[in-house]
Amino acid sequence: MTERIREFLRKRREDGPCLVVDLDVVRDNYNAFAKALPDTRIFYAVKANPAPEVLSLLTRLGSCFDTASVPEIEMVLAAGATPDRISYGNTIKKERDIARAYALGVRLYAVDCKAEVDKIARAAPGSKVFCRILSDCVGAEWPLSRKFGCEPAMAVEVLEHALKSGLEPVGVSFHVGSQQRNQHAWDRALASAAAVFRDCSERGINLTMVNLGGGFPTRYVKNVPSVKSYGTAIFRALRKHFGNRIPETIIEPGRGMVGNAGVIEAEVVLVSKKSEEDDVRWVYLDIGKFGGLAETADEMIRYPIYTARDADEKAPCVIAGPTCDSVDILYEKQPYALPITLEIGDKVLIGGTGAYTATYASVAFNGFPPLKTYHI
Ligand SMILES: *Cc1c(COP(=O)(O)O)cnc(C)c1O
């Protein structure tokens, strides 16, 4: 919560929840990544917050971009970045979208199987490809499961297939899971990456790049290690597994770049109980799972919530959104302590909401408009 955001909210007149992102914080985050990992190129994961103001700021700072769709590529180009600063990092792409990306100048693509290599060989001939390997995501609060990546042994086959198909196999990628609170999580993934490098080298394929993915956390309720400590742990792991032949590296921070730059202001719509004897209060806000807080699914991401009454005594509540869908509950299994004096009409501030909020908001579920956003 920065003074600039506080000032902006003091002056705001409109109704309804809104997200305010302080671009100075995004700039500080970018600089902290650049300093913590000085030999690594930064590919900002656009999906975390694709606001034009964020993209043009990062373009000016020298960032590259990890994109997952043609519209994301177009947004990055519109922000002024050249296509050589863009990777098409989604492993699941339609061939005609690959062709569009190629026509826009994109030459770096992610794959995790031979069928995807075939599409790229046809639609983006001669391009560079990296193969994503599976990661167990232990230690991540928002794990990414087995949806992306293949076993390291298969990655070798995929990369060899790429070479035979006229593409340029450049390396390996992985993602250790989002909101990864253990800075040593990269160690195991880098061991697998190094094994792929060795096996490829035996087949005459010289890989040069490791894409270290995202996963860098933002501070929610609990403290997280500093970016610097991630940089140190990653560098040590690179040394350990690659010796003095450390490859080119890139990172794809999303949450860690923008999460702490944003605050959502919301309003208490109702405070109620389910029976006279029940002492659990239900606090209904004007924002919920469909208004931008989708990452509260399974209560995985626990946002800090601030009120003007935080000095008062607190008691556990269930917190829910305003829509008529019963999944629109933010915290129930692990109730959330809010001031007992909290009243209908009070404003609440939800911290750490600069990433994965605004674009997750539904178009008009129950008639509620998408989240208003301001980037200042
Ligand atoms: C979403 C995503 C990221 C960003 O992950 P964070 O945990 O937000 O840093 C990076 N790389 C890829 C391929 C992604 O899909």
Coordinates of C-alpha atoms and ligand atoms in Angstrom, one line a residue:
M1 CA 0.0 0.0 0.0
T2 CA 1.8 3.1 -1.2
E3 CA 1.1 6.8 -0.4
R4 CA 0.3 7.3 -4.1
I5 CA -2.4 4.7 -4.0
R6 CA -3.8 6.1 -0.8
E7 CA -3.9 9.6 -2.3
F8 CA -5.6 8.2 -5.4
L9 CA -8.3 6.4 -3.4
R10 CA -8.9 9.5 -1.3
K11 CA -9.9 11.4 -4.4
R12 CA -11.9 8.7 -6.1
R13 CA -15.6 9.4 -6.5
E14 CA -16.9 6.5 -8.5
D15 CA -18.8 3.5 -7.0
G16 CA -17.8 -0.1 -7.1
P17 CA -14.6 -2.1 -6.4
C18 CA -11.5 -1.1 -8.2
L19 CA -7.8 -2.1 -8.6
V20 CA -5.2 0.6 -8.3
V21 CA -1.6 -0.3 -9.5
D22 CA 1.4 1.8 -8.6
L23 CA 3.7 1.7 -11.6
D24 CA 6.6 2.9 -9.4
V25 CA 6.4 -0.4 -7.5
V26 CA 6.5 -2.3 -10.9
R27 CA 9.6 -0.4 -11.8
D28 CA 11.3 -1.2 -8.4
N29 CA 10.4 -4.9 -8.9
Y30 CA 11.9 -4.9 -12.4
N31 CA 15.1 -3.3 -11.1
A32 CA 15.3 -5.8 -8.2
F33 CA 15.0 -8.8 -10.6
A34 CA 17.7 -7.3 -12.9
K35 CA 20.0 -6.8 -10.0
A36 CA 19.3 -10.2 -8.3
L37 CA 19.9 -12.1 -11.6
P38 CA 22.3 -9.8 -13.5
D39 CA 23.1 -12.3 -16.3
T40 CA 19.5 -13.4 -16.9
R41 CA 17.1 -11.8 -19.4
I42 CA 13.7 -11.0 -18.1
F43 CA 10.6 -12.1 -20.0
Y44 CA 7.7 -10.6 -18.1
A45 CA 4.7 -13.1 -18.1
V46 CA 2.1 -10.9 -19.7
K47 CA -0.9 -12.8 -18.4
A48 CA -0.2 -11.6 -14.8
N49 CA -1.2 -8.1 -15.7
P50 CA -1.4 -7.1 -19.4
A51 CA -2.4 -3.5 -18.8
P52 CA -0.9 -1.2 -21.5
E53 CA 0.7 1.0 -18.9
V54 CA 2.5 -2.0 -17.4
L55 CA 3.6 -3.3 -20.8
S56 CA 4.9 0.1 -22.0
L57 CA 6.7 0.8 -18.7
L58 CA 8.5 -2.6 -18.9
T59 CA 9.2 -2.1 -22.6
R60 CA 11.0 1.2 -21.7
L61 CA 12.9 -0.6 -18.9
G62 CA 14.2 -3.1 -21.4
S63 CA 12.1 -6.1 -20.5
C64 CA 11.3 -9.0 -22.9
F65 CA 7.9 -10.7 -22.8
D66 CA 6.5 -14.2 -22.4
T67 CA 3.1 -14.4 -24.2
A68 CA 0.5 -17.1 -24.5
S69 CA -1.7 -16.0 -27.3
V70 CA -1.8 -13.8 -30.4
P71 CA -3.7 -11.0 -28.6
E72 CA -1.0 -10.9 -25.9
I73 CA 1.7 -10.7 -28.7
E74 CA -0.3 -7.8 -30.2
M75 CA -0.5 -6.0 -26.9
V76 CA 3.2 -6.2 -26.4
L77 CA 3.9 -5.0 -29.9
A78 CA 1.4 -2.1 -29.3
A79 CA 3.4 -1.2 -26.2
G80 CA 6.5 -0.6 -28.4
A81 CA 8.5 -3.8 -28.0
T82 CA 10.0 -5.5 -31.1
P83 CA 9.1 -9.1 -31.9
D84 CA 12.7 -10.3 -31.0
R85 CA 11.8 -9.5 -27.4
I86 CA 8.8 -11.9 -27.4
S87 CA 8.5 -15.6 -26.7
Y88 CA 5.4 -17.5 -27.5
G89 CA 5.6 -19.6 -24.3
N90 CA 2.3 -21.4 -24.3
T91 CA 2.9 -25.1 -25.1
I92 CA -0.7 -25.3 -26.4
K93 CA -1.2 -23.3 -29.6
K94 CA -3.3 -23.6 -32.7
E95 CA -1.3 -23.9 -35.9
R96 CA -3.0 -20.8 -37.3
D97 CA -2.0 -18.8 -34.3
I98 CA 1.6 -19.9 -34.7
A99 CA 1.4 -18.7 -38.3
R100 CA 0.0 -15.3 -37.1
A101 CA 2.8 -15.0 -34.5
Y102 CA 5.4 -15.9 -37.1
A103 CA 3.9 -13.2 -39.5
L104 CA 4.2 -10.7 -36.6
G105 CA 7.9 -11.6 -36.3
V106 CA 8.0 -13.9 -33.3
R107 CA 10.8 -16.5 -33.6
L108 CA 10.9 -18.2 -30.2
Y109 CA 8.4 -20.9 -29.2
A110 CA 7.7 -23.3 -26.4
V111 CA 6.9 -27.0 -27.0
D112 CA 6.4 -30.1 -24.8
C113 CA 5.7 -32.8 -27.4
K114 CA 6.4 -33.8 -31.0
A115 CA 3.0 -32.8 -32.3
E116 CA 3.6 -29.2 -31.3
V117 CA 7.0 -29.3 -32.9
D118 CA 5.3 -30.3 -36.2
K119 CA 3.0 -27.4 -36.0
I120 CA 5.8 -24.9 -35.5
A121 CA 7.9 -26.5 -38.2
R122 CA 5.1 -25.9 -40.7
A123 CA 3.8 -22.5 -39.5
A124 CA 7.1 -20.9 -38.2
P125 CA 9.9 -22.6 -40.1
G126 CA 13.4 -22.1 -38.8
S127 CA 12.3 -20.7 -35.5
K128 CA 13.9 -21.4 -32.1
V129 CA 12.2 -23.8 -29.8
F130 CA 12.7 -24.8 -26.1
C131 CA 11.1 -27.8 -24.5
R132 CA 9.3 -27.5 -21.3
I133 CA 9.9 -30.3 -18.7
L134 CA 7.6 -31.3 -15.9
S135 CA 8.2 -29.9 -12.4
D136 CA 6.7 -31.3 -9.2
C137 CA 5.9 -27.7 -7.9
V138 CA 6.6 -28.7 -4.3
G139 CA 6.5 -25.6 -2.1
A140 CA 4.3 -23.6 -4.5
E141 CA 1.0 -22.1 -3.2
W142 CA -0.4 -22.1 -6.7
P143 CA 1.0 -25.3 -8.3
L144 CA 0.8 -25.9 -12.0
S145 CA 0.3 -29.7 -12.0
R146 CA 1.1 -32.0 -15.0
K147 CA -0.7 -29.9 -17.6
F148 CA 2.6 -28.4 -19.0
G149 CA 5.9 -30.1 -19.8
C150 CA 7.1 -33.6 -20.4
E151 CA 9.5 -36.0 -18.8
P152 CA 13.2 -35.0 -19.3
A153 CA 13.9 -38.2 -21.3
M154 CA 11.1 -37.3 -23.7
A155 CA 12.3 -33.7 -23.9
V156 CA 15.5 -35.0 -25.5
E157 CA 13.4 -36.8 -28.2
V158 CA 11.3 -33.7 -28.8
L159 CA 14.4 -31.4 -29.2
E160 CA 16.0 -33.9 -31.6
H161 CA 12.7 -34.0 -33.6
A162 CA 12.8 -30.2 -33.7
L163 CA 16.3 -30.3 -35.2
K164 CA 15.3 -32.8 -37.8
S165 CA 12.3 -30.7 -38.6
G166 CA 14.4 -27.7 -39.5
L167 CA 13.9 -25.8 -36.3
E168 CA 16.6 -24.6 -33.9
P169 CA 16.4 -26.4 -30.6
V170 CA 17.8 -23.9 -28.1
G171 CA 17.1 -25.3 -24.6
V172 CA 14.8 -26.3 -21.8
S173 CA 12.2 -24.5 -19.7
F174 CA 10.3 -25.3 -16.5
H175 CA 8.1 -23.6 -14.0
V176 CA 8.6 -24.5 -10.4
G177 CA 5.0 -23.5 -9.5
S178 CA 3.5 -20.1 -8.9
Q179 CA 4.0 -18.3 -5.5
Q180 CA 6.9 -20.6 -4.9
R181 CA 8.0 -19.9 -1.3
N182 CA 11.1 -22.0 -1.4
Q183 CA 14.0 -20.4 -3.2
H184 CA 15.7 -23.8 -3.5
A185 CA 12.9 -25.2 -5.7
W186 CA 15.0 -24.4 -8.8
D187 CA 17.7 -26.9 -7.8
R188 CA 15.9 -30.1 -8.7
A189 CA 14.6 -28.6 -12.0
L190 CA 18.0 -27.5 -12.9
A191 CA 19.4 -31.0 -12.3
S192 CA 16.9 -32.3 -14.8
A193 CA 17.7 -29.5 -17.2
A194 CA 21.4 -30.3 -17.0
A195 CA 20.6 -34.0 -17.8
V196 CA 18.7 -33.0 -20.9
F197 CA 21.7 -30.8 -22.0
R198 CA 24.0 -33.8 -21.5
D199 CA 21.8 -36.2 -23.4
C200 CA 21.3 -33.8 -26.2
S201 CA 25.0 -33.1 -26.5
E202 CA 25.6 -36.8 -26.9
R203 CA 23.3 -36.6 -29.9
G204 CA 25.2 -33.7 -31.3
I205 CA 22.6 -31.1 -30.3
N206 CA 24.1 -28.1 -28.5
L207 CA 21.6 -26.5 -26.2
T208 CA 22.4 -23.0 -25.0
M209 CA 19.4 -21.7 -23.0
V210 CA 17.6 -22.5 -19.8
N211 CA 14.3 -20.8 -19.2
L212 CA 13.9 -20.7 -15.4
G213 CA 10.2 -19.7 -15.6
G214 CA 8.2 -17.8 -13.1
G215 CA 7.2 -18.7 -9.6
F216 CA 8.8 -15.7 -7.8
P217 CA 6.4 -14.9 -5.0
T218 CA 4.7 -11.7 -3.8
R219 CA 4.0 -10.9 -0.2
Y220 CA 0.5 -11.7 0.8
V221 CA -0.3 -12.6 4.5
K222 CA 3.0 -14.4 5.1
N223 CA 6.5 -13.2 4.5
V224 CA 8.5 -14.4 1.5
P225 CA 12.2 -14.5 0.9
S226 CA 13.8 -11.6 -1.0
V227 CA 14.4 -11.6 -4.8
K228 CA 18.1 -11.4 -3.9
S229 CA 17.9 -14.7 -2.1
Y230 CA 16.2 -16.3 -5.1
G231 CA 19.0 -14.9 -7.3
T232 CA 21.7 -16.4 -5.1
A233 CA 20.0 -19.8 -4.7
I234 CA 19.5 -20.0 -8.5
F235 CA 23.0 -19.0 -9.3
R236 CA 24.3 -21.7 -6.9
A237 CA 22.1 -24.3 -8.5
L238 CA 23.3 -23.3 -11.9
R239 CA 27.0 -23.7 -10.8
K240 CA 26.2 -27.0 -9.1
H241 CA 24.6 -28.6 -12.2
F242 CA 26.3 -26.9 -15.1
G243 CA 29.8 -26.3 -13.6
N244 CA 31.6 -23.5 -15.4
R245 CA 29.5 -23.9 -18.5
I246 CA 26.5 -22.0 -17.3
P247 CA 24.0 -21.5 -20.1
E248 CA 22.2 -18.4 -21.1
T249 CA 19.2 -18.0 -18.8
I250 CA 15.9 -16.3 -18.9
I251 CA 13.2 -15.8 -16.2
E252 CA 9.5 -15.2 -16.7
P253 CA 8.3 -13.4 -13.6
G254 CA 4.6 -12.6 -13.5
R255 CA 3.3 -12.4 -9.9
G256 CA 6.6 -11.3 -8.5
M257 CA 6.7 -8.3 -11.0
V258 CA 3.2 -6.9 -10.4
G259 CA 1.5 -8.6 -7.4
N260 CA 2.6 -6.2 -4.6
A261 CA 2.0 -3.1 -6.9
G262 CA -1.8 -3.4 -6.7
V263 CA -4.5 -2.8 -4.1
I264 CA -8.2 -3.4 -4.6
E265 CA -10.6 -1.2 -2.8
A266 CA -13.9 -3.0 -2.1
E267 CA -17.0 -2.3 0.1
V268 CA -18.8 -4.4 2.8
V269 CA -22.3 -5.0 1.4
L270 CA -23.6 -7.1 4.3
V271 CA -22.6 -8.6 7.7
S272 CA -24.8 -11.4 8.9
K273 CA -25.1 -14.6 10.8
K274 CA -26.8 -17.9 10.0
S275 CA -28.5 -18.2 13.4
E276 CA -28.8 -16.2 16.6
E277 CA -26.5 -18.7 18.4
D278 CA -23.9 -18.9 15.7
D279 CA -21.0 -16.6 16.4
V280 CA -19.4 -16.8 12.9
R281 CA -20.2 -13.6 11.0
W282 CA -20.5 -13.7 7.2
V283 CA -19.0 -10.7 5.6
Y284 CA -20.1 -10.1 2.0
L285 CA -18.0 -7.8 -0.1
D286 CA -18.8 -6.2 -3.5
I287 CA -16.0 -8.3 -5.0
G288 CA -15.6 -12.1 -5.1
K289 CA -14.3 -14.9 -7.2
F290 CA -16.0 -13.6 -10.3
G291 CA -15.0 -10.0 -9.8
G292 CA -11.2 -10.7 -9.9
L293 CA -10.4 -12.8 -6.9
A294 CA -10.3 -16.1 -8.7
E295 CA -7.1 -17.1 -7.0
T296 CA -9.0 -17.7 -3.8
A297 CA -10.1 -21.0 -5.4
D298 CA -9.5 -23.7 -2.8
E299 CA -8.4 -20.7 -0.6
M300 CA -5.0 -21.1 -2.1
I301 CA -4.1 -17.4 -2.2
R302 CA -4.8 -15.6 1.0
Y303 CA -4.8 -11.9 0.5
P304 CA -4.1 -9.4 3.3
I305 CA -7.3 -7.4 4.0
Y306 CA -7.1 -4.0 5.7
T307 CA -9.9 -1.9 7.2
A308 CA -10.1 1.4 8.9
R309 CA -11.0 -0.5 12.1
D310 CA -8.0 -2.7 12.4
A311 CA -7.1 -1.4 15.8
D312 CA -10.4 -2.9 17.2
E313 CA -10.8 -6.5 18.4
K314 CA -11.0 -9.1 15.6
A315 CA -13.0 -12.3 15.3
P316 CA -13.1 -15.0 12.6
C317 CA -15.5 -14.5 9.7
V318 CA -16.5 -16.2 6.5
I319 CA -15.8 -13.8 3.6
A320 CA -17.9 -14.0 0.4
G321 CA -18.5 -12.2 -2.8
P322 CA -21.7 -10.5 -4.0
T323 CA -22.9 -12.9 -6.7
C324 CA -25.7 -15.6 -6.5
D325 CA -23.3 -18.5 -7.0
S326 CA -22.4 -20.5 -3.9
V327 CA -18.8 -21.0 -5.0
D328 CA -18.4 -17.3 -4.7
I329 CA -16.9 -17.6 -1.2
L330 CA -13.4 -16.4 -0.6
Y331 CA -12.5 -17.8 2.8
E332 CA -14.6 -20.3 4.8
K333 CA -12.5 -23.4 5.6
Q334 CA -9.9 -21.2 7.1
P335 CA -12.0 -18.3 8.5
Y336 CA -10.5 -14.8 8.3
A337 CA -10.2 -12.5 11.3
L338 CA -11.8 -9.1 10.7
P339 CA -12.7 -6.4 13.2
I340 CA -15.9 -7.1 15.2
T341 CA -16.9 -3.5 14.6
L342 CA -16.9 -3.9 10.8
E343 CA -20.1 -2.5 9.3
I344 CA -22.1 -2.4 6.1
G345 CA -20.7 0.3 3.9
D346 CA -17.1 0.1 5.3
K347 CA -14.3 0.1 2.7
V348 CA -11.8 -2.7 2.8
L349 CA -8.4 -2.7 1.0
I350 CA -7.2 -6.0 -0.4
G351 CA -3.4 -6.1 -0.8
G352 CA -1.1 -7.9 -3.2
T353 CA -3.7 -7.8 -6.0
G354 CA -1.6 -6.4 -8.9
A355 CA -1.3 -9.9 -10.5
Y356 CA -4.0 -12.3 -11.7
T357 CA -7.0 -10.2 -10.7
A358 CA -8.4 -7.8 -13.3
T359 CA -8.2 -10.2 -16.3
Y360 CA -9.8 -12.9 -14.2
A361 CA -12.9 -10.9 -13.6
S362 CA -16.0 -12.1 -15.5
V363 CA -17.6 -10.0 -18.2
A364 CA -20.9 -9.5 -16.5
F365 CA -21.8 -12.5 -14.3
N366 CA -25.0 -11.5 -12.5
G367 CA -24.7 -8.2 -14.2
F368 CA -21.6 -7.1 -12.3
P369 CA -19.2 -5.3 -14.6
P370 CA -15.5 -6.4 -14.8
L371 CA -13.1 -4.9 -12.3
K372 CA -12.2 -1.2 -12.9
T373 CA -8.5 -0.7 -13.0
Y374 CA -6.3 2.3 -12.7
H375 CA -2.5 2.3 -13.3
I376 CA -0.9 5.3 -11.8
Ligands
LIG1 C1 2.1 -17.9 -15.8 C2 3.5 -18.2 -16.3 C3 4.6 -17.5 -15.8 C4 4.5 -16.6 -14.6 O1 4.4 -17.3 -13.4 P1 4.4 -16.5 -12.0 O2 4.3 -17.6 -11.0 O3 3.3 -15.5 -12.0 O4 5.7 -15.8 -12.0 C5 5.8 -17.8 -16.3 N1 6.0 -18.6 -17.3 C6 4.9 -19.3 -17.9 C7 5.2 -20.2 -19.0 C8 3.7 -19.1 -17.4 O5 2.6 -19.7 -17.9

